[in-house]
Coordinates of C-alpha atoms in Angstrom, one line a residue:
M1 CA -4.6 -21.9 49.6
K2 CA -2.3 -19.4 50.3
N3 CA 0.8 -19.8 50.9
N4 CA 1.9 -17.9 54.5
I5 CA 0.4 -20.5 56.7
Y6 CA 0.0 -17.6 59.6
S7 CA -2.9 -16.5 58.0
L8 CA -4.0 -20.0 58.2
L9 CA -3.2 -19.7 61.9
N10 CA -5.0 -16.4 62.3
E11 CA -6.7 -16.3 65.5
A12 CA -6.3 -20.0 66.4
N13 CA -5.0 -20.8 70.2
M14 CA -2.6 -23.6 70.7
D15 CA -2.8 -25.6 73.9
L16 CA 1.0 -27.0 73.7
D17 CA 0.6 -29.3 77.2
E18 CA -0.7 -32.7 75.6
Y19 CA 2.0 -33.2 73.2
K20 CA 6.1 -35.2 74.2
K21 CA 9.4 -33.1 74.4
E22 CA 11.1 -34.8 71.5
D23 CA 15.4 -35.2 71.8
F24 CA 17.4 -33.0 69.8
N25 CA 21.3 -33.9 69.2
D26 CA 24.6 -31.1 69.8
I27 CA 24.6 -29.8 67.0
E28 CA 20.7 -28.4 67.1
K29 CA 21.7 -28.0 70.7
E30 CA 24.7 -25.7 69.6
S31 CA 23.3 -24.0 66.8
L32 CA 20.1 -22.9 69.5
K33 CA 22.5 -21.4 72.2
K34 CA 23.8 -19.1 69.4
N35 CA 21.4 -16.3 69.9
I36 CA 20.7 -13.1 70.6
R37 CA 21.6 -11.4 74.7
K38 CA 20.0 -7.8 74.7
S39 CA 18.6 -6.3 78.2
I40 CA 15.2 -5.1 78.7
K41 CA 17.1 -2.2 81.0
K42 CA 20.5 -1.5 78.7
S43 CA 22.3 -3.8 81.8
R44 CA 25.6 -4.7 81.5
K45 CA 24.6 -8.7 81.8
Q46 CA 27.2 -11.1 79.9
N47 CA 25.7 -13.8 78.2
V48 CA 25.8 -17.2 79.5
G49 CA 25.2 -20.4 78.4
K50 CA 21.9 -21.4 78.9
K51 CA 19.7 -25.3 78.2
I52 CA 17.5 -25.5 76.1
I53 CA 14.3 -27.2 76.7
A54 CA 12.7 -28.7 73.9
A55 CA 8.3 -28.3 72.0
A56 CA 6.5 -30.9 70.6
A57 CA 7.0 -30.3 67.2
I58 CA 3.9 -28.5 65.7
I59 CA 3.2 -30.0 62.6
A60 CA 1.4 -32.7 65.5
V61 CA -1.7 -29.4 65.9
L62 CA -1.7 -29.5 62.6
V63 CA -2.6 -33.7 61.1
G64 CA -4.7 -34.1 58.1
M65 CA -3.4 -30.4 56.4
S66 CA -1.3 -30.5 53.9
F67 CA 0.5 -27.3 52.8
G68 CA 3.4 -28.6 51.0
N69 CA 7.3 -27.7 51.8
T70 CA 6.1 -23.8 51.8
G71 CA 3.8 -24.4 53.9
A72 CA 6.0 -26.6 56.2
Y73 CA 8.4 -24.0 56.1
A74 CA 6.0 -21.0 57.7
I75 CA 5.8 -24.1 60.2
S76 CA 9.5 -23.7 61.2
K77 CA 9.1 -20.6 61.8
I78 CA 6.8 -20.8 64.8
N79 CA 9.4 -21.0 67.5
L80 CA 8.5 -23.8 70.1
F81 CA 11.8 -24.3 71.9
S82 CA 12.1 -22.3 75.0
E83 CA 14.2 -22.1 78.1
S84 CA 13.1 -22.4 81.5
I85 CA 13.5 -19.7 84.1
S86 CA 15.8 -21.0 85.4
S87 CA 18.3 -21.1 82.9
F88 CA 17.6 -17.8 80.7
L89 CA 18.4 -15.9 84.1
G90 CA 21.7 -18.3 84.7
I91 CA 20.0 -19.6 87.7
E92 CA 21.3 -22.4 89.3
R93 CA 18.6 -24.1 91.0
N94 CA 15.8 -25.7 89.8
L95 CA 12.3 -23.9 89.9
E96 CA 10.0 -26.4 89.0
D97 CA 8.2 -26.6 92.4
Y98 CA 7.8 -23.1 92.0
S99 CA 6.4 -22.1 88.6
T100 CA 3.6 -22.8 86.5
V101 CA 3.8 -24.1 83.0
I102 CA 1.6 -22.3 80.3
N103 CA 2.8 -23.7 76.9
K104 CA -0.3 -22.0 75.1
S105 CA 0.2 -19.5 72.1
V106 CA -2.5 -17.1 70.3
M107 CA -1.7 -16.8 66.8
D108 CA -2.8 -13.5 65.7
N109 CA -2.7 -10.8 62.5
G110 CA 0.1 -13.3 61.1
V111 CA 1.9 -12.7 65.3
N112 CA 2.4 -15.9 67.3
V113 CA 2.8 -15.5 71.2
K114 CA 3.1 -18.3 73.5
L115 CA 3.3 -18.0 76.9
N116 CA 5.6 -20.7 78.3
E117 CA 5.6 -20.2 82.1
V118 CA 5.0 -17.9 84.5
I119 CA 6.8 -17.4 88.3
L120 CA 4.9 -15.7 91.6
D121 CA 7.4 -13.8 93.3
D122 CA 6.1 -12.0 96.5
N123 CA 5.5 -9.0 94.5
E124 CA 6.9 -9.2 91.9
L125 CA 5.7 -12.2 88.7
L126 CA 8.4 -13.5 86.3
I127 CA 7.2 -13.9 83.1
S128 CA 8.4 -15.8 80.0
T129 CA 6.9 -15.5 75.9
N130 CA 8.3 -16.1 72.6
I131 CA 6.8 -14.2 69.5
S132 CA 7.2 -14.8 66.2
S133 CA 6.4 -14.2 62.6
D134 CA 7.4 -15.1 59.1
R135 CA 9.7 -11.5 59.9
I136 CA 13.3 -12.0 59.1
L137 CA 14.8 -10.1 62.3
K138 CA 18.6 -8.1 61.4
D139 CA 21.2 -8.4 64.7
Y140 CA 20.3 -5.7 66.2
E141 CA 16.1 -6.3 66.0
C142 CA 13.5 -8.5 68.5
W143 CA 10.2 -8.4 69.1
N144 CA 8.5 -6.7 72.3
G145 CA 4.6 -6.7 72.9
E146 CA 2.5 -4.2 75.1
M147 CA 0.7 -6.4 78.1
T148 CA -1.8 -5.7 79.9
L149 CA -2.2 -8.0 83.7
Y150 CA -5.1 -8.8 85.4
I151 CA -5.3 -10.6 88.7
N152 CA -8.7 -11.9 90.4
N153 CA -10.4 -9.5 87.5
K154 CA -8.4 -6.6 88.8
K155 CA -6.5 -4.7 86.4
V156 CA -3.3 -3.8 88.3
K157 CA -1.5 -1.2 87.2
F158 CA 2.0 -0.5 85.5
T159 CA 4.7 1.0 87.7
G160 CA 7.7 -0.8 86.2
A161 CA 9.6 -4.1 84.9
S162 CA 12.7 -5.6 83.8
G163 CA 14.3 -8.5 82.5
D164 CA 16.3 -9.9 79.7
I165 CA 15.5 -10.6 75.8
K166 CA 17.3 -12.3 73.5
N167 CA 16.6 -14.6 69.6
L168 CA 16.1 -17.8 69.5
D169 CA 16.6 -17.6 66.0
S170 CA 15.9 -15.3 63.1
N171 CA 12.0 -15.2 63.7
T172 CA 11.7 -16.0 67.0
T173 CA 11.6 -13.6 70.3
Q174 CA 11.9 -14.7 73.9
E175 CA 11.3 -12.9 76.6
V176 CA 11.5 -13.2 80.6
L177 CA 9.9 -10.0 82.2
E178 CA 10.2 -9.3 85.6
Y179 CA 7.0 -7.9 86.8
D180 CA 6.3 -5.1 89.3
L181 CA 3.1 -5.9 91.2
E182 CA 4.0 -3.5 93.9
S183 CA 0.6 -0.8 93.1
I184 CA -1.4 -3.7 94.4
K185 CA -0.2 -3.7 97.7
D186 CA -3.9 -4.0 98.4
I187 CA -5.0 -7.7 96.8
D188 CA -4.0 -10.6 98.7
L189 CA -1.9 -12.2 96.5
S190 CA -1.6 -16.0 98.9
G191 CA -3.4 -19.0 97.6
D192 CA -4.6 -19.4 93.5
L193 CA -4.8 -16.4 91.9
N194 CA -7.5 -16.0 88.5
M195 CA -4.6 -14.5 86.1
K196 CA -4.8 -12.7 82.8
I197 CA -2.2 -11.4 80.4
I198 CA -3.4 -9.1 77.3
F199 CA -0.6 -8.3 74.6
S200 CA -2.8 -5.4 72.2
K201 CA 0.0 -4.7 70.1
M202 CA 3.1 -6.1 68.7
A203 CA 6.8 -4.5 67.0
V204 CA 10.0 -5.2 67.0
N205 CA 12.6 -2.2 68.7
Y206 CA 9.1 -0.7 69.7
Q207 CA 8.7 0.4 65.4
D208 CA 5.9 -1.0 62.9
D209 CA 2.7 -1.6 65.8
I210 CA 1.0 -4.6 64.9
N211 CA -2.1 -4.7 66.5
G212 CA -4.2 -7.7 67.9
T213 CA -5.4 -9.3 71.1
W214 CA -3.4 -12.0 71.9
K215 CA -5.2 -13.8 75.9
F216 CA -4.1 -15.5 77.9
E217 CA -6.2 -16.5 81.4
F218 CA -4.8 -18.9 84.2
K219 CA -4.3 -19.8 88.0
T220 CA -1.0 -19.6 89.2
N221 CA 0.3 -19.5 93.2
G222 CA 2.9 -18.2 95.3
D223 CA 2.6 -20.0 98.1
R224 CA 5.1 -22.3 98.3
L225 CA 7.8 -20.1 97.1
K226 CA 6.9 -17.4 100.0
I227 CA 7.6 -19.7 102.4
D228 CA 10.9 -20.8 100.6
T229 CA 11.6 -17.3 101.1
K230 CA 14.0 -15.8 103.7
T231 CA 13.4 -12.4 104.8
V232 CA 16.0 -9.9 107.0
K233 CA 14.5 -6.6 108.4
L234 CA 17.7 -3.8 108.0
D235 CA 18.1 -0.6 109.3
N236 CA 21.2 0.9 107.1
E237 CA 21.4 4.3 104.9
F238 CA 23.6 5.8 103.8
N239 CA 23.8 9.5 102.2
I240 CA 24.4 10.5 98.2
E241 CA 26.5 13.9 96.8
N242 CA 22.8 14.8 96.1
G243 CA 21.6 15.1 99.5
N244 CA 19.4 12.3 98.8
K245 CA 18.9 9.7 101.9
Y246 CA 18.8 6.2 100.7
I247 CA 17.9 3.8 103.5
L248 CA 17.6 -0.4 103.3
E249 CA 14.6 -1.4 104.3
K250 CA 15.0 -5.3 103.7
Y251 CA 16.7 -8.5 102.4
T252 CA 14.7 -11.1 100.6
G253 CA 16.5 -14.7 99.6
N254 CA 15.1 -17.4 97.9
A255 CA 15.6 -20.0 95.0
L256 CA 15.2 -17.2 92.3
G257 CA 18.0 -15.0 93.6
H258 CA 18.6 -12.4 96.4
K259 CA 16.9 -8.7 97.0
I260 CA 17.1 -6.5 99.1
Y261 CA 14.5 -3.3 99.0
G262 CA 15.2 0.3 100.0
K263 CA 13.9 3.9 100.4
I264 CA 14.7 7.5 99.4
I265 CA 13.7 10.7 101.5
N266 CA 14.4 13.0 98.6
N267 CA 16.5 16.2 99.9
S268 CA 17.9 17.0 97.2
T269 CA 17.3 20.7 94.7
E270 CA 20.3 18.8 92.2
R271 CA 18.5 18.2 89.2
G272 CA 20.0 14.9 87.6
T273 CA 19.8 11.1 87.9
Y274 CA 22.1 9.7 90.6
A275 CA 22.8 4.8 90.5
I276 CA 23.7 3.1 93.6
L277 CA 25.0 -0.3 93.9
L278 CA 26.4 -2.6 97.2
K279 CA 29.5 -4.6 96.4
G280 CA 31.6 -7.0 98.9
H281 CA 31.8 -10.6 100.1
D282 CA 30.3 -13.4 101.4
D283 CA 31.7 -15.2 104.4
L284 CA 33.5 -17.3 102.6
G285 CA 35.2 -14.7 100.1
N286 CA 33.1 -14.6 96.9
K287 CA 32.4 -11.7 96.1
V288 CA 28.8 -9.7 95.6
I289 CA 27.1 -7.4 93.6
F290 CA 24.1 -6.4 94.6
D291 CA 22.2 -3.6 91.4
L292 CA 19.8 -1.6 91.0
T293 CA 16.8 -2.8 89.1
R294 CA 14.2 -0.9 89.7
G295 CA 13.6 2.9 91.7
T296 CA 11.5 5.9 91.8
K297 CA 12.2 9.0 93.7
D298 CA 11.0 7.4 96.8
E299 CA 11.6 3.5 97.1
F300 CA 14.3 1.7 94.6
L301 CA 15.4 -2.3 94.7
L302 CA 18.1 -4.2 93.7
K303 CA 19.3 -7.3 92.8
Y304 CA 21.8 -9.9 93.7
E305 CA 24.0 -10.1 90.2
N306 CA 24.4 -13.8 89.7
V307 CA 25.5 -13.4 86.0
L308 CA 28.0 -11.1 86.6
V309 CA 29.5 -12.6 90.1
G310 CA 28.1 -16.3 89.5
N311 CA 25.1 -18.0 91.5
M312 CA 25.7 -17.5 95.5
S313 CA 27.0 -19.8 97.3
E314 CA 24.4 -22.2 99.2
K315 CA 27.2 -22.4 102.3
A316 CA 27.2 -18.2 102.6
S317 CA 25.7 -17.3 105.9
K318 CA 27.4 -13.5 105.2
L319 CA 26.9 -10.3 103.2
I320 CA 30.1 -7.7 104.2
L321 CA 28.7 -4.8 101.3
T322 CA 29.5 -1.4 101.3
P323 CA 27.1 1.3 99.6
Y324 CA 28.2 2.6 96.3
A325 CA 27.3 5.2 94.2
V326 CA 27.3 7.3 90.7
K327 CA 26.0 10.5 88.9
M328 CA 24.1 8.9 85.2
P329 CA 25.3 11.2 82.0
E330 CA 22.7 13.7 82.1
K331 CA 22.9 13.6 78.0
S332 CA 22.3 9.3 76.7
G333 CA 25.4 7.8 76.2
K334 CA 27.9 5.3 78.1
E335 CA 26.9 3.3 81.0
P336 CA 29.2 4.1 84.2
G337 CA 31.0 0.8 84.5
F338 CA 31.5 -0.9 87.8
D339 CA 34.6 1.1 88.7
E340 CA 33.2 4.7 88.0
Y341 CA 31.4 4.7 91.2
E342 CA 31.8 6.0 94.4
K343 CA 31.5 4.7 98.3
V344 CA 29.6 6.4 100.0
G345 CA 28.9 4.9 103.5
D346 CA 30.4 2.1 105.6
E347 CA 30.7 -1.5 105.3
F348 CA 27.7 -3.1 106.6
T349 CA 26.4 -7.0 107.7
I350 CA 23.5 -8.8 107.0
N351 CA 23.2 -12.2 108.1
I352 CA 21.2 -14.2 105.4
K353 CA 21.2 -17.4 108.0

């Protein structure tokens, strides 16, 4: 029998829902917190303390098999620990009422992919996954997956995503991906939805591709979160240096966070890319920042930066904001700091209560 447990578990599907959670001591929890926090979009977010959720030991799946010490070591490399989406993103709200917990793993070609949970937030699907193998990751390395999403048997065209990624240990990467669903505006996203996620390729730092099939099928429902989402129509606009006009169209706020959507009227003949943000405060005097998360030549999305300025107070009823912009370096280099942004419009107020 081979010592590499991944050869034995190849093609295996594991449903972890049936196993009970176990408590871990403070030393084990602190060890798991010593992780690498990296942003997919090279964000300026800083690390925050996180609450660890303990999963069941995988040895329960392999009752009756004996692999010796080498096998037990290999099994331990399949890290079943993961943080909830709220903890991972630094959100101080309980999202259990809105989350669909999957907790299923698929092994192929020596790589184990575990789908932890998903949350449907209107036109965005948050997807939490763990990717692990017996490869030892260096400090600057992390696993990346290439995935295709289907909703009610219709393929979702990839138009953009953001999120965060970090290593839980030297073998395992956890990622929370915020997958944009704007390309399927013609699909009704209410009620129970049949979801399918297929990963076709795994890589470390987008190199050394490993082809395979990691498929997950499940149902999810975003109705409750949609009901609990506050939406405010906006009619504010500003121009930036290159002549483009930015129009703020709506604000949304819920337990997951706060977003501002807008469109761009492209009047520029100038080459170059600009980043925008909104800075200000709430009616309680707390600092507020909405940073650019995604954008095209026609539209953009700004999200509240809870990691930078803390979670927004639930007692806040107004946001007083001012638009700022900065031209991005034409060659790759250091991303501009917030102090390099210049004011490009007048202060305005959003009533969020």
